[in-house]
Amino acid sequence: MRTPNTQRGLGGIGLLFVFGLIALVTLIVIKCLPLYLNQMKVARVLHSVSEDPELSASDSMAIREHLQRRWMIEDIDGLKPTDVKIKRNDQGRRMSYGYEARAHLFYNISVVVDFSDDLPLRSGTGNGD
C-alpha cells in the first residue's frame, strides 16, 4: 500500500503533452469540419435530385442545370456540377462524383479528405444522355 507521500500525479511535462494533444485534435476538427459540412450539402442536393421523379425523366443537360441552381443556392464549393457524372447502365441511370478536399493545418501539413458517391436516379424514361 502506498502512502500519500510516495504517490505522484500527472507532472508538468505530462500535463503539457495532454494539452498539446487536445490542441492538435481540436485544430484538426476545426479545420476539417467545413469540408464535411460542404460534403453534407453536396450529398443532400444529389439525393434530392436523385429522388425527384420529374428530373429522372429529363436529359442530362436539364439535370445539370438544376444542379447548377442548387449549387448556387447551397453555396457549394470544391465540386462543380459539371464534375457530377450522369451515366446509364443496365440498372438505369446513375449520378456519381468523386473529389478531394484539402485543409491546411500548419506549416506544410495539410489534411486531404476523399469524398465519392454513386446514386441511382429514380426510374423514369430518360430522353438520353
XYZ file of C-alpha atoms in Angstrom:
129
model
C 0.000 0.000 0.000
C 1.338 3.396 -0.981
C 1.378 6.320 1.314
C 0.272 9.776 0.121
C 3.901 10.951 0.213
C 5.006 8.458 -2.463
C 2.042 8.774 -4.799
C 2.547 11.031 -7.770
C 0.093 12.550 -10.181
C 0.480 13.983 -13.646
C 3.638 16.075 -13.819
C 4.245 19.289 -15.721
C 5.611 17.557 -18.836
C 2.724 15.088 -18.883
C 0.203 17.878 -18.483
C 1.839 19.819 -21.317
C 1.688 16.718 -23.522
C -2.027 16.189 -22.773
C -2.850 19.839 -23.541
C -0.802 19.653 -26.753
C -2.667 16.544 -27.841
C -6.021 18.179 -27.086
C -4.954 21.271 -29.052
C -3.908 19.153 -32.066
C -7.186 17.221 -32.133
C -9.155 20.465 -31.764
C -7.216 22.045 -34.658
C -7.902 19.072 -36.919
C -11.624 19.109 -36.063
C -11.904 22.871 -36.635
C -10.110 22.667 -39.992
C -11.979 19.560 -41.246
C -15.476 20.491 -40.117
C -16.143 22.864 -43.075
C -15.063 20.112 -45.505
C -17.595 17.687 -44.044
C -20.346 20.320 -43.873
C -19.772 21.067 -47.567
C -19.925 17.341 -48.338
C -23.205 17.094 -46.454
C -24.636 19.866 -48.669
C -23.425 18.053 -51.807
C -24.957 14.770 -50.647
C -28.254 16.454 -49.701
C -28.568 18.131 -53.118
C -27.695 14.994 -55.060
C -30.054 12.816 -53.009
C -32.905 15.252 -53.594
C -32.163 15.308 -57.328
C -31.928 11.522 -57.496
C -35.321 11.160 -55.780
C -37.112 13.757 -57.955
C -39.288 11.854 -60.476
C -39.572 14.875 -62.795
C -35.805 15.170 -63.109
C -35.290 11.456 -63.639
C -37.283 11.753 -66.850
C -35.125 14.690 -68.007
C -31.985 14.580 -70.078
C -28.533 15.100 -68.599
C -28.423 18.787 -69.528
C -31.617 19.571 -67.583
C -30.277 17.695 -64.572
C -27.010 19.667 -64.721
C -28.913 22.970 -64.972
C -30.936 22.010 -61.887
C -27.724 21.040 -60.104
C -26.159 24.400 -61.012
C -29.107 26.285 -59.477
C -28.973 24.182 -56.322
C -25.183 24.637 -56.112
C -25.652 28.403 -56.125
C -28.419 28.277 -53.510
C -26.458 25.991 -51.176
C -23.143 27.811 -51.815
C -21.258 24.580 -52.501
C -17.564 24.732 -53.299
C -14.882 22.147 -54.025
C -17.011 20.350 -56.614
C -18.717 21.712 -59.721
C -21.997 20.404 -61.115
C -20.105 19.505 -64.297
C -17.960 17.111 -62.213
C -21.032 15.003 -61.452
C -21.184 12.175 -63.979
C -24.576 11.066 -65.221
C -24.359 7.675 -66.846
C -26.633 4.883 -67.937
C -26.077 1.210 -67.203
C -28.256 -1.904 -67.166
C -29.754 -0.917 -63.773
C -30.783 2.529 -65.061
C -29.263 5.990 -64.863
C -26.861 6.923 -62.095
C -25.111 10.031 -60.805
C -21.615 9.677 -59.449
C -18.938 12.007 -58.224
C -15.595 11.941 -56.529
C -13.325 14.704 -55.298
C -10.611 15.522 -52.803
C -10.954 18.335 -50.297
C -7.878 19.812 -48.606
C -7.469 21.750 -45.397
C -4.198 23.409 -44.436
C -3.267 22.683 -40.806
C 0.071 24.401 -40.219
C 3.423 24.878 -41.973
C 3.445 22.408 -44.862
C 0.999 19.930 -43.306
C -2.445 19.530 -44.835
C -5.331 17.135 -44.408
C -6.745 15.537 -47.563
C -10.226 14.016 -47.428
C -11.579 11.958 -50.326
C -15.337 12.036 -50.977
C -17.246 9.966 -53.524
C -20.712 8.546 -54.028
C -22.794 6.790 -56.661
C -26.557 7.392 -56.623
C -29.263 5.845 -58.785
C -31.686 8.233 -60.429
C -35.281 7.381 -59.686
C -36.603 5.262 -62.520
C -38.015 7.266 -65.375
C -37.920 7.357 -69.109
C -34.896 9.462 -69.896
C -34.582 11.329 -73.177
C -30.930 10.486 -73.444
C -27.542 11.203 -72.009
